[in-house]
Tab-separated table of C-alpha atoms in Angstrom:
chain	number	residue	atom	x	y	z
A	1	MET	CA	0.000	0.000	0.000
A	2	SER	CA	1.364	3.443	-0.934
A	3	LEU	CA	1.834	6.216	1.623
A	4	THR	CA	-0.813	8.312	-0.139
A	5	THR	CA	-3.399	5.488	-0.048
A	6	TYR	CA	-2.611	4.774	3.610
A	7	THR	CA	-2.988	8.421	4.556
A	8	MET	CA	-6.343	8.691	2.759
A	9	ASP	CA	-7.615	5.504	4.442
A	10	VAL	CA	-6.681	6.845	7.864
A	11	PHE	CA	-8.394	10.137	7.097
A	12	ASN	CA	-11.562	8.488	5.725
A	13	ASN	CA	-11.903	6.066	8.657
A	14	ALA	CA	-11.233	8.630	11.379
A	15	THR	CA	-14.008	10.268	13.364
A	16	TYR	CA	-12.878	13.828	12.682
A	17	THR	CA	-15.648	16.401	12.743
A	18	SER	CA	-13.739	18.666	10.340
A	19	ILE	CA	-10.758	18.521	8.007
A	20	ALA	CA	-8.937	20.926	10.322
A	21	ASP	CA	-8.788	18.208	12.975
A	22	ALA	CA	-6.724	15.993	10.688
A	23	MET	CA	-4.417	18.845	9.741
A	24	LEU	CA	-3.508	19.781	13.304
A	25	PRO	CA	-1.889	16.825	15.123
A	26	HIS	CA	-1.655	18.658	18.456
A	27	THR	CA	-5.441	18.660	18.980
A	28	GLN	CA	-8.535	16.617	18.191
A	29	ASN	CA	-10.772	19.614	18.776
A	30	THR	CA	-12.322	21.737	16.085
A	31	TYR	CA	-11.962	25.499	15.986
A	32	TRP	CA	-15.586	25.883	17.067
A	33	HIS	CA	-15.050	23.517	19.990
A	34	GLU	CA	-12.250	25.819	21.175
A	35	PHE	CA	-14.567	28.785	20.661
A	36	ASP	CA	-17.324	27.181	22.758
A	37	GLU	CA	-14.888	26.312	25.555
A	38	ILE	CA	-13.470	29.834	25.661
A	39	SER	CA	-16.963	31.339	25.569
A	40	ARG	CA	-18.062	29.133	28.473
A	41	TYR	CA	-15.263	30.193	30.821
A	42	ASN	CA	-14.636	33.750	29.608
A	43	VAL	CA	-18.039	35.384	29.494
A	44	GLN	CA	-16.452	38.822	29.964
A	45	LEU	CA	-14.918	38.674	26.482
A	46	ASN	CA	-16.791	40.090	23.499
A	47	TYR	CA	-17.570	37.956	20.439
A	48	PHE	CA	-14.552	39.084	18.420
A	49	GLU	CA	-12.196	38.496	21.352
A	50	ARG	CA	-13.554	34.948	21.683
A	51	LEU	CA	-12.993	34.313	17.965
A	52	TRP	CA	-9.451	35.621	18.336
A	53	ALA	CA	-8.615	33.520	21.431
A	54	ALA	CA	-10.104	30.410	19.813
A	55	TRP	CA	-7.863	30.836	16.761
A	56	TYR	CA	-4.684	30.869	18.852
A	57	ALA	CA	-5.907	27.973	21.002
A	58	PHE	CA	-6.853	25.962	17.913
A	59	MET	CA	-3.534	26.543	16.120
A	60	GLY	CA	-1.449	25.775	19.199
A	61	ASN	CA	1.499	27.790	17.852
A	62	ASP	CA	1.550	31.576	18.165
A	63	VAL	CA	4.073	32.118	15.369
A	64	LEU	CA	2.127	29.913	12.965
A	65	ALA	CA	-1.220	31.433	13.978
A	66	THR	CA	0.070	34.982	13.568
A	67	GLY	CA	1.935	34.235	10.328
A	68	ILE	CA	-1.057	32.672	8.565
A	69	MET	CA	-3.486	35.330	9.774
A	70	SER	CA	-1.108	38.193	8.904
A	71	PHE	CA	-0.320	37.024	5.381
A	72	LEU	CA	-3.936	36.205	4.513
A	73	MET	CA	-5.056	39.559	5.884
A	74	HIS	CA	-2.427	41.379	3.815
A	75	GLU	CA	-3.396	39.615	0.578
A	76	LEU	CA	-7.142	39.996	1.096
A	77	VAL	CA	-6.857	43.690	1.936
A	78	TYR	CA	-4.351	44.508	-0.825
A	79	PHE	CA	-6.190	42.845	-3.684
A	80	GLY	CA	-9.614	43.502	-2.175
A	81	ARG	CA	-8.919	47.248	-2.002
A	82	SER	CA	-7.337	47.270	-5.472
A	83	LEU	CA	-10.342	45.573	-7.088
A	84	PRO	CA	-12.754	48.558	-6.839
A	85	TRP	CA	-10.197	50.771	-8.606
A	86	MET	CA	-9.842	48.156	-11.357
A	87	ILE	CA	-13.611	48.226	-11.820
A	88	ILE	CA	-13.718	52.036	-11.778
A	89	ASP	CA	-11.073	52.100	-14.539
A	90	ARG	CA	-13.544	50.239	-16.776
A	91	ILE	CA	-16.428	52.682	-16.145
A	92	PRO	CA	-16.361	55.533	-18.718
A	93	ALA	CA	-18.420	57.844	-16.482
A	94	MET	CA	-15.627	57.810	-13.898
A	95	ASN	CA	-12.983	58.981	-16.370
A	96	LYS	CA	-13.701	62.628	-15.538
A	97	TYR	CA	-12.272	61.985	-12.074
A	98	LYS	CA	-9.116	60.351	-13.440
A	99	ILE	CA	-6.185	62.729	-12.901
A	100	GLN	CA	-4.370	61.594	-16.048
A	101	ASN	CA	-7.541	60.561	-17.849
A	102	GLN	CA	-5.783	59.840	-21.123
A	103	LYS	CA	-3.841	57.003	-19.461
A	104	VAL	CA	-6.113	54.181	-18.336
A	105	PRO	CA	-4.278	50.919	-17.552
A	106	SER	CA	-5.070	48.002	-19.837
A	107	ALA	CA	-5.991	44.541	-18.613
A	108	ARG	CA	-2.533	43.334	-19.719
A	109	GLU	CA	-0.814	46.058	-17.679
A	110	GLN	CA	-2.889	45.152	-14.634
A	111	TRP	CA	-2.010	41.462	-15.017
A	112	ASP	CA	1.722	42.124	-15.499
A	113	CYS	CA	1.639	44.323	-12.418
A	114	ALA	CA	-0.203	41.680	-10.369
A	115	LYS	CA	2.419	39.034	-11.225
A	116	LEU	CA	5.332	41.128	-9.939
A	117	VAL	CA	3.373	42.174	-6.862
A	118	LEU	CA	2.585	38.538	-6.018
A	119	LEU	CA	6.227	37.577	-6.515
A	120	SER	CA	7.256	40.344	-4.139
A	121	HIS	CA	4.628	39.321	-1.598
A	122	PHE	CA	5.837	35.711	-1.466
A	123	THR	CA	9.584	36.346	-1.663
A	124	VAL	CA	9.979	39.540	0.381
A	125	GLU	CA	6.883	40.321	2.431
A	126	LEU	CA	6.038	36.776	3.525
A	127	PRO	CA	9.404	36.296	5.307
A	128	GLN	CA	9.042	39.738	6.907
A	129	ILE	CA	5.548	38.870	8.098
A	130	TRP	CA	6.645	35.459	9.363
A	131	PHE	CA	9.556	36.772	11.403
A	132	PHE	CA	7.669	39.812	12.674
A	133	HIS	CA	5.891	37.915	15.441
A	134	PRO	CA	8.909	36.363	17.228
A	135	MET	CA	10.854	39.609	16.880
A	136	ALA	CA	8.033	41.805	18.166
A	137	GLN	CA	7.096	39.308	20.874
A	138	TYR	CA	10.686	39.447	22.093
A	139	PHE	CA	10.134	43.178	22.655
A	140	GLY	CA	6.796	42.645	24.390
A	141	LEU	CA	4.135	42.337	21.657
A	142	ALA	CA	0.798	41.141	23.073
A	143	THR	CA	-1.455	38.682	21.240
A	144	THR	CA	-3.802	37.864	24.088
A	145	VAL	CA	-7.279	39.083	25.000
A	146	PRO	CA	-8.879	41.370	26.000
A	147	PHE	CA	-7.957	43.863	23.308
A	148	PRO	CA	-6.581	47.331	24.079
A	149	SER	CA	-8.983	50.256	24.242
A	150	LEU	CA	-9.990	52.165	21.118
A	151	PHE	CA	-8.176	55.228	22.441
A	152	THR	CA	-4.929	53.302	22.900
A	153	MET	CA	-5.103	51.862	19.395
A	154	ALA	CA	-6.027	55.232	17.878
A	155	TYR	CA	-3.161	57.244	19.358
A	156	GLN	CA	-0.598	54.530	18.615
A	157	ILE	CA	-1.718	54.292	14.988
A	158	ALA	CA	-1.580	58.094	14.682
A	159	ILE	CA	2.041	57.976	15.904
A	160	PHE	CA	2.827	55.195	13.414
A	161	PHE	CA	1.434	57.284	10.558
A	162	VAL	CA	3.613	60.267	11.478
A	163	LEU	CA	6.788	58.237	11.988
A	164	GLU	CA	6.287	56.097	8.868
A	165	ASP	CA	5.691	59.226	6.807
A	166	ALA	CA	9.031	60.641	7.957
A	167	TRP	CA	10.845	57.398	7.107
A	168	HIS	CA	9.079	57.210	3.747
A	169	TYR	CA	9.954	60.806	2.847
A	170	TRP	CA	13.688	60.472	3.442
A	171	SER	CA	14.123	56.933	2.096
A	172	HIS	CA	11.951	57.684	-0.941
A	173	ARG	CA	13.881	60.874	-1.607
A	174	ALA	CA	17.136	58.909	-1.342
A	175	LEU	CA	15.815	56.391	-3.858
A	176	HIS	CA	15.582	59.219	-6.396
A	177	TRP	CA	19.364	59.687	-6.213
A	178	GLY	CA	20.903	58.596	-9.540
A	179	PRO	CA	22.357	55.112	-8.890
A	180	LEU	CA	19.597	54.131	-6.454
A	181	TYR	CA	16.909	55.310	-8.860
A	182	LYS	CA	18.445	53.477	-11.798
A	183	ASN	CA	19.045	50.188	-9.984
A	184	ILE	CA	16.129	50.084	-7.534
A	185	HIS	CA	13.368	52.683	-7.764
A	186	LYS	CA	12.973	52.912	-11.539
A	187	ILE	CA	10.767	49.798	-11.582
A	188	HIS	CA	8.105	51.553	-9.505
A	189	HIS	CA	8.064	54.438	-11.975
A	190	GLN	CA	7.286	52.194	-14.920
A	191	TYR	CA	3.751	53.585	-14.753
A	192	SER	CA	3.755	57.374	-15.105
A	193	ALA	CA	0.006	57.257	-14.440
A	194	PRO	CA	-0.296	54.993	-11.370
A	195	PHE	CA	-3.218	52.712	-10.532
A	196	GLY	CA	-4.211	51.059	-7.256
A	197	LEU	CA	-2.659	47.661	-7.893
A	198	ALA	CA	0.719	49.314	-8.575
A	199	ALA	CA	1.089	50.524	-4.967
A	200	GLU	CA	3.532	47.692	-4.214
A	201	TYR	CA	4.838	47.280	-7.767
A	202	ALA	CA	8.497	47.743	-6.958
A	203	SER	CA	11.898	46.137	-6.686
A	204	PRO	CA	12.129	43.634	-3.810
A	205	ILE	CA	14.876	45.835	-2.373
A	206	GLU	CA	12.575	48.857	-2.406
A	207	VAL	CA	9.748	46.844	-0.852
A	208	MET	CA	12.117	45.910	1.958
A	209	ILE	CA	13.447	49.459	2.448
A	210	LEU	CA	10.082	51.216	2.486
A	211	GLY	CA	8.474	48.316	4.344
A	212	LEU	CA	10.843	48.978	7.256
A	213	GLY	CA	8.903	52.152	7.946
A	214	THR	CA	5.623	50.261	8.117
A	215	VAL	CA	6.825	47.258	10.123
A	216	GLY	CA	9.861	48.690	11.894
A	217	THR	CA	8.044	51.646	13.451
A	218	PRO	CA	5.693	49.469	15.564
A	219	ILE	CA	8.599	47.202	16.564
A	220	ILE	CA	10.617	50.181	17.817
A	221	TRP	CA	7.529	51.503	19.602
A	222	CYS	CA	7.030	48.099	21.221
A	223	ALA	CA	10.694	47.883	22.242
A	224	ILE	CA	10.567	51.283	23.940
A	225	THR	CA	7.111	51.249	25.525
A	226	LYS	CA	6.435	47.507	25.941
A	227	ASP	CA	2.871	48.427	24.996
A	228	LEU	CA	1.632	47.096	21.653
A	229	HIS	CA	-1.065	44.591	20.753
A	230	ILE	CA	-0.942	42.811	17.430
A	231	LEU	CA	-4.538	43.877	16.717
A	232	THR	CA	-3.301	47.483	16.730
A	233	MET	CA	-0.616	46.383	14.283
A	234	TYR	CA	-3.219	44.771	12.027
A	235	ILE	CA	-5.433	47.850	11.965
A	236	TRP	CA	-2.361	49.997	11.241
A	237	ILE	CA	-1.355	47.738	8.322
A	238	VAL	CA	-4.903	47.804	6.894
A	239	LEU	CA	-5.065	51.608	7.063
A	240	ARG	CA	-1.555	51.932	5.592
A	241	LEU	CA	-2.508	49.630	2.704
A	242	PHE	CA	-5.669	51.654	2.070
A	243	GLN	CA	-3.601	54.835	2.064
A	244	ALA	CA	-0.978	53.447	-0.333
A	245	ILE	CA	-3.491	51.932	-2.759
A	246	ASP	CA	-5.723	55.017	-2.768
A	247	ALA	CA	-2.684	57.270	-3.285
A	248	HIS	CA	-1.859	55.233	-6.399
A	249	SER	CA	-5.458	55.045	-7.609
A	250	GLY	CA	-5.064	57.982	-9.983
A	251	TYR	CA	-8.444	59.448	-9.044
A	252	GLU	CA	-9.302	62.796	-7.507
A	253	PHE	CA	-12.858	63.268	-6.182
A	254	PRO	CA	-14.615	66.308	-4.669
A	255	TYR	CA	-14.826	64.328	-1.417
A	256	SER	CA	-11.193	63.172	-1.366
A	257	LEU	CA	-9.782	63.344	2.161
A	258	HIS	CA	-7.249	66.125	1.493
A	259	HIS	CA	-10.138	68.519	0.813
A	260	PHE	CA	-11.072	68.143	4.484
A	261	LEU	CA	-7.552	67.575	5.882
A	262	PRO	CA	-5.277	69.898	3.869
A	263	PHE	CA	-2.124	68.228	5.195
A	264	TRP	CA	-3.217	64.788	3.903
A	265	ALA	CA	-1.343	63.769	0.756
A	266	GLY	CA	-3.828	61.737	-1.268
A	267	ALA	CA	-3.910	60.660	-4.886
A	268	ASP	CA	-3.305	64.039	-6.532
A	269	HIS	CA	-0.117	64.489	-4.481
A	270	HIS	CA	1.364	61.125	-5.442
A	271	ASP	CA	0.009	61.103	-8.997
A	272	THR	CA	2.016	64.244	-9.697
A	273	HIS	CA	5.111	62.493	-8.366
A	274	HIS	CA	4.658	59.689	-10.907
A	275	GLU	CA	3.914	62.105	-13.723
A	276	LYS	CA	6.862	64.448	-13.049
A	277	PHE	CA	9.242	61.789	-11.604
A	278	ILE	CA	10.375	64.200	-8.894
A	279	GLY	CA	9.107	65.851	-5.709
A	280	ASN	CA	6.152	64.873	-3.487
A	281	TYR	CA	8.149	62.177	-1.702
A	282	SER	CA	5.916	61.783	1.365
A	283	SER	CA	3.452	58.948	1.770
A	284	SER	CA	0.613	60.191	3.992
A	285	PHE	CA	1.157	63.875	4.757
A	286	ARG	CA	2.294	66.963	2.859
A	287	TRP	CA	4.308	68.755	5.531
A	288	TRP	CA	7.761	67.317	4.733
A	289	ASP	CA	7.484	68.324	1.073
A	290	TYR	CA	6.087	71.721	2.013
A	291	CYS	CA	8.730	72.536	4.649
A	292	LEU	CA	11.666	71.269	2.570
A	293	ASP	CA	10.404	72.754	-0.705
A	294	THR	CA	10.169	69.460	-2.564
A	295	GLU	CA	6.568	69.870	-3.666
A	296	SER	CA	5.874	69.071	-7.296
A	297	GLY	CA	3.209	70.275	-9.718
A	298	PRO	CA	1.927	73.552	-11.214
A	299	GLU	CA	0.863	75.141	-7.920
A	300	ALA	CA	4.228	74.430	-6.289
A	301	ALA	CA	6.047	75.809	-9.334
A	302	LYS	CA	3.890	78.934	-9.198
A	303	ARG	CA	4.729	79.493	-5.511
A	304	ARG	CA	8.434	79.151	-6.261
A	305	ARG	CA	8.207	81.730	-9.074
A	306	GLU	CA	6.370	84.122	-6.775
A	307	ARG	CA	9.035	83.711	-4.087
A	308	LYS	CA	11.799	84.380	-6.604
A	309	LEU	CA	10.018	87.489	-7.884
A	310	GLY	CA	9.557	88.693	-4.317
A	311	LYS	CA	13.258	88.241	-3.567
A	312	ALA	CA	14.222	89.961	-6.811
A	313	LYS	CA	12.064	92.986	-5.948
A	314	LYS	CA	13.649	93.253	-2.496
A	315	VAL	CA	17.144	93.192	-4.044
A	316	ALA	CA	16.147	95.841	-6.598
């Protein structure tokens, strides 16, 4: 009898209540059995906290549980958020909101982009995700329940946005230096009119460099404060992915966030960067480009001309 036949016979004759039982040798309990047990003895937990605790109890390995959940979350959010922009690109009525409306990505361009993004996800981001948990846990990362308060998560994520934006500005600006641009960053600028799926279309080296701002910031925070829950990390990653994909969407709407928060970067800020290949280096906010005079686009050029004229008049 072959090993495959033997394995199938064992599986078919066993009294497993779900396939997951056969896949996890450390337990004969189903996920929902773990959920019921946790619910019975931890009535103070809310429904989501019980689901969370049951997942870790069912997996029996924190690194494995976190790695699988993190990678699946990243893929679902990245491609799930990119999909609406792909659909919008095919709707003629939405073309009036397209910043560079003469450049709509073709299906072939979208597919070529998706292939490189997937390659990067599996070769660069998956190892980062997998090793994040043991590294962060070493510095005090919490994965247990109950979850932190909404206030705690909100202020920590706000700090992550500010710190990541600073890292992104300086590392992105450095990547526009001749040799680094030619050998690393040029791939990302293949599309002068960006689209949502192209947010992580980049050299694996660039993905690693810029990804340090997203992943490294919470790790440093955790190392210093000993106060970080992985749920906060997940919400931060989701919001950062939304920001990156929307910034690459190529669409400017009357209700875009920067109309209400003037310091928010948004799609028009980053679209100009791709079109002009220079300036607008920040990811989430506009203040670094404004303060260091690296803004790009017609309005920024106009302000520079006005400043020069003003200086010339003072000299005269």
